[in-house]
Coordinates of C-alpha atoms and ligand atoms in Angstrom, one line a residue:
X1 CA 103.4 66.7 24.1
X2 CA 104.0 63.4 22.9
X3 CA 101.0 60.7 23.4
X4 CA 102.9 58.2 22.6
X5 CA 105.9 56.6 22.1
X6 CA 105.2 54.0 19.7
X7 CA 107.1 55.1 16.6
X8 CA 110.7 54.9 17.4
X9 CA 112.5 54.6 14.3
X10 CA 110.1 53.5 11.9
X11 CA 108.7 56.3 10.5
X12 CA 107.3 55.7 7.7
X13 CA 108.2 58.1 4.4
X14 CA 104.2 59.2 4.0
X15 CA 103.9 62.7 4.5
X16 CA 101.7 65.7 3.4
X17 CA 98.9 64.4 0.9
X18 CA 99.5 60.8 0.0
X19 CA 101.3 60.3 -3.4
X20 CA 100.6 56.9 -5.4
X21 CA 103.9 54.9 -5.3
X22 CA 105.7 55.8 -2.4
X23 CA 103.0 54.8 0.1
X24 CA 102.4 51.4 -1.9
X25 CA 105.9 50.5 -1.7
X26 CA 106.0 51.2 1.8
X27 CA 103.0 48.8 2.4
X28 CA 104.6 46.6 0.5
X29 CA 107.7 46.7 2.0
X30 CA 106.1 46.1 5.3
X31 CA 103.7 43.5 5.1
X32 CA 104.9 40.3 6.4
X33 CA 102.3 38.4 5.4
X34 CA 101.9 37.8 2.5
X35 CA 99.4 41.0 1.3
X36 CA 98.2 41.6 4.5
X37 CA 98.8 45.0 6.4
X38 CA 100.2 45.0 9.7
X39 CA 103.0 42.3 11.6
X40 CA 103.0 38.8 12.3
X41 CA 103.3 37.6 15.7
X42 CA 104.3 34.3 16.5
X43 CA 103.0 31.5 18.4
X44 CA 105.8 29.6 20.8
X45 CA 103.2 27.0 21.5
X46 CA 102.6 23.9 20.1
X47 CA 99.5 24.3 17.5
X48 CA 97.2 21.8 15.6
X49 CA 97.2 20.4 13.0
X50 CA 94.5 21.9 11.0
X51 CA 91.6 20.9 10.5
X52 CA 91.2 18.3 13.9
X53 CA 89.0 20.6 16.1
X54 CA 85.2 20.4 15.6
X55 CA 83.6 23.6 14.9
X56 CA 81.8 25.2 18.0
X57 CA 78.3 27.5 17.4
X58 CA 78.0 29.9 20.1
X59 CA 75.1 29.6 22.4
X60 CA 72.3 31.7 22.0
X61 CA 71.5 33.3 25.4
X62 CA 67.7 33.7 26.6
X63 CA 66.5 36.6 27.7
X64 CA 64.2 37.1 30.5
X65 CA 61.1 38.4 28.8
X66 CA 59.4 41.3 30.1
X67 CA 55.9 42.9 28.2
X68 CA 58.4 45.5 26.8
X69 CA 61.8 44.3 26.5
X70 CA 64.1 41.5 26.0
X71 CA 66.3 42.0 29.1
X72 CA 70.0 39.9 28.8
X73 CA 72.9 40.0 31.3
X74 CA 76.1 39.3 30.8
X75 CA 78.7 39.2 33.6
X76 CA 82.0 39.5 31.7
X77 CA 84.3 37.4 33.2
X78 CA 87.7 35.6 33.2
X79 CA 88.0 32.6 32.0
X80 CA 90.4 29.7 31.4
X81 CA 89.3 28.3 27.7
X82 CA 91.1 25.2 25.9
X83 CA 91.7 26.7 22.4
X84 CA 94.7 24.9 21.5
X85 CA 93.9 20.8 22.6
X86 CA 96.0 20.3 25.9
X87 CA 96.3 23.9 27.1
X88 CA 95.0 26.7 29.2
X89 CA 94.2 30.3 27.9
X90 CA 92.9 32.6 30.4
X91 CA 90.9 35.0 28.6
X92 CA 88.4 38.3 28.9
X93 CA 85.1 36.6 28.2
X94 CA 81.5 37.7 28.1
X95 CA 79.7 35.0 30.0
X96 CA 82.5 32.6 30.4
X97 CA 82.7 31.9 26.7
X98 CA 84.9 33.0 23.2
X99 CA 83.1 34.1 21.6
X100 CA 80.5 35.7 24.0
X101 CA 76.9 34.2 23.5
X102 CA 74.6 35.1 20.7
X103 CA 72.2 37.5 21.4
X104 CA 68.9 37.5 19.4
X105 CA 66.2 40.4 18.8
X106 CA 63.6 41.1 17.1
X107 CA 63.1 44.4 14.8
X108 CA 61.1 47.2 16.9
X109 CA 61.5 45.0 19.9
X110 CA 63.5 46.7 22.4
X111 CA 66.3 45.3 23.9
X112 CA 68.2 45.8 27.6
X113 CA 72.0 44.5 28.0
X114 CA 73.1 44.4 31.9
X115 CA 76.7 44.3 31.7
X116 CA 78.5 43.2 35.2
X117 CA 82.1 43.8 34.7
X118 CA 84.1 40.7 37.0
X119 CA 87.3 41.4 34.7
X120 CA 90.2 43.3 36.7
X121 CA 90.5 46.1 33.8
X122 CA 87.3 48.6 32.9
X123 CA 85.6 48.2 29.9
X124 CA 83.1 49.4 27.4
X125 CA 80.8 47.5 25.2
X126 CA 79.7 48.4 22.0
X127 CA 77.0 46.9 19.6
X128 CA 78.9 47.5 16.4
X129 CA 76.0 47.9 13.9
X130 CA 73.6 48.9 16.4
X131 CA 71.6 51.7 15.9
X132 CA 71.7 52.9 19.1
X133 CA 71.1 56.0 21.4
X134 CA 74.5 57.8 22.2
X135 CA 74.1 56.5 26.0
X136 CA 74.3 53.2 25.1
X137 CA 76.5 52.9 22.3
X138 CA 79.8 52.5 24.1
X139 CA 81.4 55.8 23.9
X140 CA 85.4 55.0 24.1
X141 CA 85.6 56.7 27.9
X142 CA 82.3 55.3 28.9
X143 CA 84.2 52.6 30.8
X144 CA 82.4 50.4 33.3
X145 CA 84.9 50.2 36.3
X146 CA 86.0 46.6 37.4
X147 CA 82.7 45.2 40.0
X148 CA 85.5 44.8 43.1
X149 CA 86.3 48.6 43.3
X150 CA 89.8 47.7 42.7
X151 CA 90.3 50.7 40.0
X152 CA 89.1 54.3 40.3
X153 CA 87.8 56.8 37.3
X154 CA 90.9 58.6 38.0
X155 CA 93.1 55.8 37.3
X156 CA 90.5 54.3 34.4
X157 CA 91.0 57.7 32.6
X158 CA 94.4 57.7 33.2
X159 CA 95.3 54.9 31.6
X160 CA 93.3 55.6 28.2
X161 CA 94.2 59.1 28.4
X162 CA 97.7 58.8 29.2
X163 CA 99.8 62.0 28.6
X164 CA 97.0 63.7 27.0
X165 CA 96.1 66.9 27.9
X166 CA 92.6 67.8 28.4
X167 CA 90.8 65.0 28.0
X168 CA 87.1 65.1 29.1
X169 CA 84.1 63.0 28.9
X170 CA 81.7 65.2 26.2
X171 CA 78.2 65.7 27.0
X172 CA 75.1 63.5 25.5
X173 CA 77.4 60.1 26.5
X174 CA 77.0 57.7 29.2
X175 CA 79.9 58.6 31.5
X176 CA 81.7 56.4 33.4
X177 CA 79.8 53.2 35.8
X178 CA 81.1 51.4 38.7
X179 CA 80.7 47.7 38.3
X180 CA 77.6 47.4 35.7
X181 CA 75.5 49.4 32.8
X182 CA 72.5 48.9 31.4
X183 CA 72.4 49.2 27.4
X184 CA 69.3 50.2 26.0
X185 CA 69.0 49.1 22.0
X186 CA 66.0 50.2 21.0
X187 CA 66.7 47.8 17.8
X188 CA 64.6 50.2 15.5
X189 CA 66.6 48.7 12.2
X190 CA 66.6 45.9 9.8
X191 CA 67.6 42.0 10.1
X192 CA 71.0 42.0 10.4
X193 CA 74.2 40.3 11.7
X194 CA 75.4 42.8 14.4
X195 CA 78.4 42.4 17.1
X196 CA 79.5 43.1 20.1
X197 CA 82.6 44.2 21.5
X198 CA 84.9 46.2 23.8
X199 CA 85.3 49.6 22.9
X200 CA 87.9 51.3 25.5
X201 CA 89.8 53.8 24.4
X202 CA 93.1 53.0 23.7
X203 CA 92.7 49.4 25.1
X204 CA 90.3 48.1 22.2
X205 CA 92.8 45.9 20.8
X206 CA 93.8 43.9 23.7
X207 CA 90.6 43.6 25.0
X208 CA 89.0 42.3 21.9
X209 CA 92.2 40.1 21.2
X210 CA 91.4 38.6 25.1
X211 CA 88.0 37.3 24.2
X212 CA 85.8 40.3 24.4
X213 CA 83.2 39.6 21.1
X214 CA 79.8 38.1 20.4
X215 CA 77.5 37.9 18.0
X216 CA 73.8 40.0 18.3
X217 CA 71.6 38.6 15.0
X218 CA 68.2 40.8 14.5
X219 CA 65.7 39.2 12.8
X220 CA 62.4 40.9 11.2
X221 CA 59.1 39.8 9.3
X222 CA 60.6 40.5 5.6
X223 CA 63.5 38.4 6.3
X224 CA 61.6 35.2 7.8
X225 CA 59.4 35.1 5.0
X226 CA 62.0 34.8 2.6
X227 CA 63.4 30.8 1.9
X228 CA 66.6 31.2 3.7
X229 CA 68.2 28.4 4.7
X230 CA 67.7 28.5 9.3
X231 CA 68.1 26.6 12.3
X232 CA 71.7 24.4 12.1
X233 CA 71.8 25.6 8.7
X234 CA 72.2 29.5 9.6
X235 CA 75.5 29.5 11.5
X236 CA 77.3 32.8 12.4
X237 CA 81.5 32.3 11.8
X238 CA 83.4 35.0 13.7
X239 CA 86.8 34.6 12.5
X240 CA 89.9 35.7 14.5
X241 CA 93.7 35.5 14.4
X242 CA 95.4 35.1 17.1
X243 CA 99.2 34.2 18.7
X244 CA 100.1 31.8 21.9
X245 CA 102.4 31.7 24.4
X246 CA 104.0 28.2 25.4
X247 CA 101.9 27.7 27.8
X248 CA 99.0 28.6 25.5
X249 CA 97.9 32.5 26.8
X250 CA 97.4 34.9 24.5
X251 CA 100.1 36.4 23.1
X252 CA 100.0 40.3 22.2
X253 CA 102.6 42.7 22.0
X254 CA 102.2 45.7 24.7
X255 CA 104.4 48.0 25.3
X256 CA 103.6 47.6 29.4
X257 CA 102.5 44.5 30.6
X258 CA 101.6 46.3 33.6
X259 CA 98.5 47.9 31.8
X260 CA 99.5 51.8 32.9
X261 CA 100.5 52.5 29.2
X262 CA 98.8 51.8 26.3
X263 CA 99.7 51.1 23.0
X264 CA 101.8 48.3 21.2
X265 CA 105.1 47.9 20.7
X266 CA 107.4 49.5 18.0
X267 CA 107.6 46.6 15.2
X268 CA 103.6 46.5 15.6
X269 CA 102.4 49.9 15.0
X270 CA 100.7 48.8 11.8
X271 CA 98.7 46.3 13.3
X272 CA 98.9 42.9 15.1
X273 CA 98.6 39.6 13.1
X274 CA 98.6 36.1 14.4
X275 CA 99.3 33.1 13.0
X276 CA 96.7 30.9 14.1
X277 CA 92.8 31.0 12.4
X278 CA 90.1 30.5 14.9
X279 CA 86.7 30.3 13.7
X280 CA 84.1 30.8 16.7
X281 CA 87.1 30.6 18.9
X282 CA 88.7 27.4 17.9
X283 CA 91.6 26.7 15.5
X284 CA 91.2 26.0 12.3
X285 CA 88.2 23.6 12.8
X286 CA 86.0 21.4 10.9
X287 CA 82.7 21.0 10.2
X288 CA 80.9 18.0 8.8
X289 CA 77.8 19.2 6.6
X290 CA 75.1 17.2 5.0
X291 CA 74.7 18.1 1.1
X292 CA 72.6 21.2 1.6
X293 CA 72.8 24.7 1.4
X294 CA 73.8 26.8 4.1
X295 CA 73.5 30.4 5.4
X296 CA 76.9 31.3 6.8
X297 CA 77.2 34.7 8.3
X298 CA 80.9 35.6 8.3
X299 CA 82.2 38.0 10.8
X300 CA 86.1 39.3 10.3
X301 CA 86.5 39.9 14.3
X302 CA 90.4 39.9 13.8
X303 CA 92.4 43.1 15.0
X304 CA 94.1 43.4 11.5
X305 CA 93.9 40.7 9.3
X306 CA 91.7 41.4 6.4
X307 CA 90.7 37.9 4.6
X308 CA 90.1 37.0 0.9
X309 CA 88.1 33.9 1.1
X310 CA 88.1 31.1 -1.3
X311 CA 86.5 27.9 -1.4
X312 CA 89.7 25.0 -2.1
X313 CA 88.4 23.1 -4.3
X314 CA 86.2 25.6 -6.0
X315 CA 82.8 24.1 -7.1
X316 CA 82.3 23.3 -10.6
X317 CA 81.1 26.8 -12.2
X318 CA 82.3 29.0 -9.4
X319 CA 80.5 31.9 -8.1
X320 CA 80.6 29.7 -4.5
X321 CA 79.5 32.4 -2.2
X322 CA 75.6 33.8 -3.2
X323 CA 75.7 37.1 -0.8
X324 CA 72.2 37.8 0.6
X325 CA 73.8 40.1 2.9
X326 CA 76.3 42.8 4.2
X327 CA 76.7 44.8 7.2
X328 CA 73.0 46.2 7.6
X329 CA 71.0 42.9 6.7
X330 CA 69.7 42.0 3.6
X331 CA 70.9 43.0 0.1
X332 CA 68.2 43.7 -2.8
X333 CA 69.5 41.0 -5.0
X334 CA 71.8 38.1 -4.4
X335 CA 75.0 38.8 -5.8
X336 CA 77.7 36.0 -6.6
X337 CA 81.1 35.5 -5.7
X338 CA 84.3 33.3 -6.2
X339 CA 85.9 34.7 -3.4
X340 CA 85.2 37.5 -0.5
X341 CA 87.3 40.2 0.8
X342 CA 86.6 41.0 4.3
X343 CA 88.2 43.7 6.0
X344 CA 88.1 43.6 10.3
X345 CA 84.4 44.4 10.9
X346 CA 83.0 43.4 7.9
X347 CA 80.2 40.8 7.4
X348 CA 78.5 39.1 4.7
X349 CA 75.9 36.8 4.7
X350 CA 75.9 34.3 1.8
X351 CA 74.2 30.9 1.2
X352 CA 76.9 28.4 -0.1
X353 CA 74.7 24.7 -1.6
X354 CA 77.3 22.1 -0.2
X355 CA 75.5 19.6 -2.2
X356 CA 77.8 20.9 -5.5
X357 CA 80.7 19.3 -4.4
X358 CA 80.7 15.2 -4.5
X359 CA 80.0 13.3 -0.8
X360 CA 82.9 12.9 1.0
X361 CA 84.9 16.0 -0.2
X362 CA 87.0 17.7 2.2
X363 CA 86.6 21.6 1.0
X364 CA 88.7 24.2 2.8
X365 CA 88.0 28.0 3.5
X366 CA 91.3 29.6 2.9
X367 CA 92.7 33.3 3.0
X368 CA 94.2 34.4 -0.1
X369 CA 95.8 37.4 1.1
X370 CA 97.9 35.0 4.1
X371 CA 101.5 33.1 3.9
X372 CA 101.8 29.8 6.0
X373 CA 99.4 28.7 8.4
X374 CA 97.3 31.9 8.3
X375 CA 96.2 30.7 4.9
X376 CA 94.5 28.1 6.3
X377 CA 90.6 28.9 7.9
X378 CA 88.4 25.9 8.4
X379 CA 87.1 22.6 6.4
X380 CA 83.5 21.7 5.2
X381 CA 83.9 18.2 5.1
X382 CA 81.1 17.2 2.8
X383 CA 78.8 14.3 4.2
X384 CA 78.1 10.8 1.9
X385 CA 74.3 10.8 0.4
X386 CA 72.4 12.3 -2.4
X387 CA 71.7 16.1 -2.4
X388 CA 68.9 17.9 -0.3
X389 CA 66.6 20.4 -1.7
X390 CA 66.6 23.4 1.3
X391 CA 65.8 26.9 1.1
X392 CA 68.3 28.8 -1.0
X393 CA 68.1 32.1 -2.2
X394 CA 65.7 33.8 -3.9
X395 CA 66.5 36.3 -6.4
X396 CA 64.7 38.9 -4.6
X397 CA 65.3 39.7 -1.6
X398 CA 64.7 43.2 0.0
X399 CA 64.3 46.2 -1.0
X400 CA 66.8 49.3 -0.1
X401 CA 65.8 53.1 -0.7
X402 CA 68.8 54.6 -2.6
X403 CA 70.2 57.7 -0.7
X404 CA 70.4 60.2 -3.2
X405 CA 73.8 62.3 -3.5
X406 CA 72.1 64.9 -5.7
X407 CA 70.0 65.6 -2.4
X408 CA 73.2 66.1 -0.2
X409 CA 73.6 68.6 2.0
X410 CA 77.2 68.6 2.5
X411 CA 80.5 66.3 1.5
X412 CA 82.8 66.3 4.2
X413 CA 86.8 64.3 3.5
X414 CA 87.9 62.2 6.6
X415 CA 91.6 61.2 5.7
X416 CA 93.4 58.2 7.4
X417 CA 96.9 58.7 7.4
X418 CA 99.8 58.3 9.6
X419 CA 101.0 61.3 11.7
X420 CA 104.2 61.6 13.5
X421 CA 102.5 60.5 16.9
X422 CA 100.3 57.9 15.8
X423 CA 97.3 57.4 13.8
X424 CA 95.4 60.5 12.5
X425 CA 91.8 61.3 11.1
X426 CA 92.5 64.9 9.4
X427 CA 95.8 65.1 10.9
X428 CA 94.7 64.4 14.5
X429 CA 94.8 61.9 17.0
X430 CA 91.6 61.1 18.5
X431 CA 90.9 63.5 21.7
X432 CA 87.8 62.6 23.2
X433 CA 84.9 65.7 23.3
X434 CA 86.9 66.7 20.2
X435 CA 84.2 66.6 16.7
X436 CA 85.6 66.4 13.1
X437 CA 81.9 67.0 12.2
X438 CA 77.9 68.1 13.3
X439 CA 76.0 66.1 10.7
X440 CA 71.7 67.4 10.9
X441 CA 69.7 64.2 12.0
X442 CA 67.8 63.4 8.6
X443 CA 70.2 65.1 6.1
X444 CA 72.1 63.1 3.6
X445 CA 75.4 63.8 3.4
X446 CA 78.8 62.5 1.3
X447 CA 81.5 61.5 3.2
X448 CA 84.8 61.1 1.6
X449 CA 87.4 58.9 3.2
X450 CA 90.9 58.3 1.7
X451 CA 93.9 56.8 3.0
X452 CA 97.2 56.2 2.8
X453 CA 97.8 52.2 4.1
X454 CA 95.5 50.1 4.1
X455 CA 92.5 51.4 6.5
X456 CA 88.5 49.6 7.5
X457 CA 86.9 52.6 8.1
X458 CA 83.5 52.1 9.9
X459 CA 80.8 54.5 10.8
X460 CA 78.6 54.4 14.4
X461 CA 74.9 55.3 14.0
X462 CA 73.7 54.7 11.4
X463 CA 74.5 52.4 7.9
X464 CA 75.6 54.0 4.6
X465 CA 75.7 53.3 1.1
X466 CA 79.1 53.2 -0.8
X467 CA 78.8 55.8 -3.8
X468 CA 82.3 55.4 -6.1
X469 CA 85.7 54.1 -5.4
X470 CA 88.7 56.5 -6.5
X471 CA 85.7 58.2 -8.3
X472 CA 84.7 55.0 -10.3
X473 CA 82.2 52.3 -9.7
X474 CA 81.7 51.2 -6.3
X475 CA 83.5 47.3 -6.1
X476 CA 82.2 44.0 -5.6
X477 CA 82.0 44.2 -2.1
X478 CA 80.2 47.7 -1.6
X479 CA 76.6 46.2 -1.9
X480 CA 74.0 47.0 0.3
X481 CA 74.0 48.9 3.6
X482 CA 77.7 49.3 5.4
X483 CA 78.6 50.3 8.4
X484 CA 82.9 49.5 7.8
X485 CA 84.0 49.8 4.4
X486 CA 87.4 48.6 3.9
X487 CA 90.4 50.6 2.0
X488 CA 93.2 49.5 0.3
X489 CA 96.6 51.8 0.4
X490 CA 95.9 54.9 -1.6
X491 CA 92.5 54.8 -2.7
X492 CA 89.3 57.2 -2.1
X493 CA 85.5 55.6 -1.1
X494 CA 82.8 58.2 -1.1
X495 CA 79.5 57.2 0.9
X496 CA 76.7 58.6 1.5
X497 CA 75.2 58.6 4.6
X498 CA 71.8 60.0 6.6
X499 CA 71.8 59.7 10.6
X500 CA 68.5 59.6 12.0
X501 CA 66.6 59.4 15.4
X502 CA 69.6 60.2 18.5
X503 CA 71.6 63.4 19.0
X504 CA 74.5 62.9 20.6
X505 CA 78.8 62.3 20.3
X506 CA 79.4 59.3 18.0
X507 CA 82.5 58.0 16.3
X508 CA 84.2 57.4 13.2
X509 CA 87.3 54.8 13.1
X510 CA 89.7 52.6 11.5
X511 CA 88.8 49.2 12.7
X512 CA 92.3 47.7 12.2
X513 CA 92.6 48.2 16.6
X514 CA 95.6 49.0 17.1
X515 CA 95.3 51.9 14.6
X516 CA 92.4 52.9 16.3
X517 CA 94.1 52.5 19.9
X518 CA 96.8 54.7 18.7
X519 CA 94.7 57.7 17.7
X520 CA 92.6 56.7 14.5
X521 CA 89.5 57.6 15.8
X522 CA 87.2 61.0 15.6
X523 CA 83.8 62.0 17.2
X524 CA 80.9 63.4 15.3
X525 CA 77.8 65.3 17.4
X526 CA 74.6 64.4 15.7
X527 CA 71.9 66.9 16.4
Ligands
C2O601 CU1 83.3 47.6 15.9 CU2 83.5 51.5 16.9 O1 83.5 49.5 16.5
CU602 CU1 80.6 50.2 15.7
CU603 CU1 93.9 52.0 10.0

């Protein structure tokens, strides 16, 4: 039975084991923008000129403080925002707000999430980085149904299952709520830039493209006692691409509007690009900075878009970005960077010292990897004045226990390739209550991912270390703990990885969403 009816025509020529050239020509042949994987959609609206709109920082929300818990709620909501000046966007929101509000814990500190779902679709939330029991991580069917009744499990399964047969929810998951659900995060892990987003199966990429994504920072004793720069000076940048309609929706290419089938349309199979840079929800905005270094905690929260970030002008000497940080907090040592590559669900923390360029400078953020106006990503515009001393980084900065390979207990191959139906993990569409794999809680194990096109594959659970890259040297941007490690066309990234604590049904993905939404996606059962 078909799932899907996505791929029309455009079959691609990858079959059977990925070769070298034929797969690279093909990505080549498709990407229509500049290097970056996937389509771009265009925006009929009239956009801004870049560069206009002040940067916003999310607000930090503040929890109601039991003994034992921080307890949050979040009523997600829809919402009319003004991202382009002059027009209305109604949008998904968490709280009213794109992005959602910040949430902040504390290591060892547990934390409750209340999620009332107001929006007229179900959804799931996920803490993506979150080292979290399997109840509360956001299992794709674990839907929380709309708060008015208006749509029933049947239908809410229906619609993410469509045409598949026997689907069930798997044991050891949350199952499905009727109007709200409680997230326990027991937030036993390190400092660490975390997020928070919708998760439904087969609807990931339009929710997430509607507004559904916030920022949850963790913050422990090792990190606060390190001179970082804080306060104003520690700003999280979620960056999103995104298309418009003329009268300024969202514009995202479903195959039914009517939201009874999922899935994009033909042309955007390989992912959906827009061509509009918003930074913490706004378009390509500015932000005035004194002299002084900065902690920026970058977020890619696009569907597809992977970035390579580049100061314009470079400071004299280069090496602009220091990286303190990756996906699971803190690296050992800073490690220095002219540019970044983020794939979607990456983040690095870095401290950039805005006192190297002269007062007055206008210094852009630009993608590399984009054509056009997608190239474009914000401005620092440098403030007049001598240079501040701040915090910086130190050359020390945590300490991470290497996972050893030689103590592995088994090396499993996840391969990301495209099938004739869709997106496959080892040749299959994601089936929920199906498992590619039963890793022990507290073995180390290798996992080997290769792919074909150009797939962020991230890991729930638990963080893992990057080993080798097509069996060499891990690459500049494999430092630290990962949870989404992101994979050019053709080439092999062996991690190693140890779950610990939770038994239950996890997942495995490409975080390009509308790969995911169309099948690339697997469950693992921890136990
Ligand atoms: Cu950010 Cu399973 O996702
Ligand atoms: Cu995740
Ligand atoms: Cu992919």
């Amino acid at each position: 039975m078909r799932r899907r009816h996505f791929i029309g025509g455009a079959a691609l020529g990858v079959t059977g084991l990925a070769g070298v050239s034929l797969p690279l020509l093909a990505a080549a042949r498709r990407a229509a923008d500049g290097e970056s994987p996937g389509r771009l959609l265009t925006s009929r609206a009239e956009l801004p000129r870049p560069y206009d709109v002040p940067l916003p920082v999310p607000r930090t929300l503040t929890p109601a403080s039991g003994a034992a818990a921080d307890v949050y709620e979040i009523v997600q909501q829809p919402a009319e925002l003004e991202i382009l000046p002059g027009l209305r966007t109604p949008a998904w929101t968490y709280g009213g707000t794109f992005p959602g509000p910040t949430l902040v814990s504390r290591t060892g500190r547990r934390t409750l999430v209340r999620h009332r779902n107001t929006l007229p679709q179900p959804t799931v939330t996920h803490l993506h980085g979150g080292h979290t029991p399997a109840h509360s991580d956001g299992y794709p069917t674990d839907v929380i149904l709309p708060a008015d009744g208006r749509i029933t499990a049947e239908r809410a399964l229906a619609a993410m299952t469509h045409g598949m047969p026997g689907h069930g929810a798997p044991a050891g998951v949350g199952g499905i709520a009727g109007g709200e659900r409680t997230h326990t995060y027991p937030m036993d892990q390190r400092a660490a830039t975390l997020w928070y987003h919708d998760h439904r199966m087969s609807w990931t990429g339009l929710g997430v493209w509607r507004g559904l994504a916030g920022f949850h920072l963790v913050h422990d004793d090792e990190e606060e006692r390190l001179p970082l720069p804080r306060g104003e000076r520690d700003i999280p940048l979620m960056i999103t691409d995104r298309a418009f309609e003329e009268d300024g929706s969202f514009r995202y290419p479903l195959i039914d509007a009517g939201l009874t089938r999922p899935g994009v349309t033909d042309a955007y199979m390989d992912g959906v690009l827009g061509d509009v840079v918003l930074v913490n929800g706004a378009p390509w905005p500015v932000h005035r900075t004194p002299r002084v270094r900065h902690r920026l905690r970058l977020l890619n929260a696009s569907n597809a878009r992977p970035y390579r970030l580049r100061f314009d002008p470079q400071p004299a000497g280069g090496d602009a970005f220091v990286q303190i940080g990756s996906d699971g907090g803190l690296l050992e040592r800073p490690v220095r960077h002219d540019a970044l590559r983020l794939g979607p669900g990456e983040r690095f923390d870095v401290v950039v010292d805005f006192s190297r360029w002269p007062p007055g400078a206008g210094v852009r953020l630009v993608n590399t990897l984009a054509r056009g106006g997608a190239r474009e990503v914000m401005e620092f515009r440098i403030a007049g004045g001598p240079a501040r001393e701040d915090a910086g980084a130190p050359d020390r900065l945590s300490r991470i226990e290497r996972l050893d390979p030689g103590r592995a207990v088994v090396t499993r191959d996840f391969r990301f390739r495209q099938g004739k139906d869709g997106w496959t993990v080892n040749d299959r569409m994601y089936r929920p209550g199906r498992a590619l794999a039963r890793p022990a809680l507290g073995e180390v194990e290798i996992w080997r991912f290769t792919t074909s096109l150009h797939h962020p594959v991230h890991v729930h659970l638990n963080h893992f270390q990057v080993l080798a890259r097509n069996g060499g040297a891990p690459g500049p941007y494999d430092a630290g703990w990962k949870d989404t490690v992101d994979l050019p066309p053709t080439q092999s990234v062996e991690v190693a990885v140890r779950f610990t604590d939770y038994d239950g049904t996890y997942m495995l993905h490409c975080h390009n969403l509308e790969h995911e939404d169309m099948g690339m996606m697997a469950d693992f059962i921890t136990g």
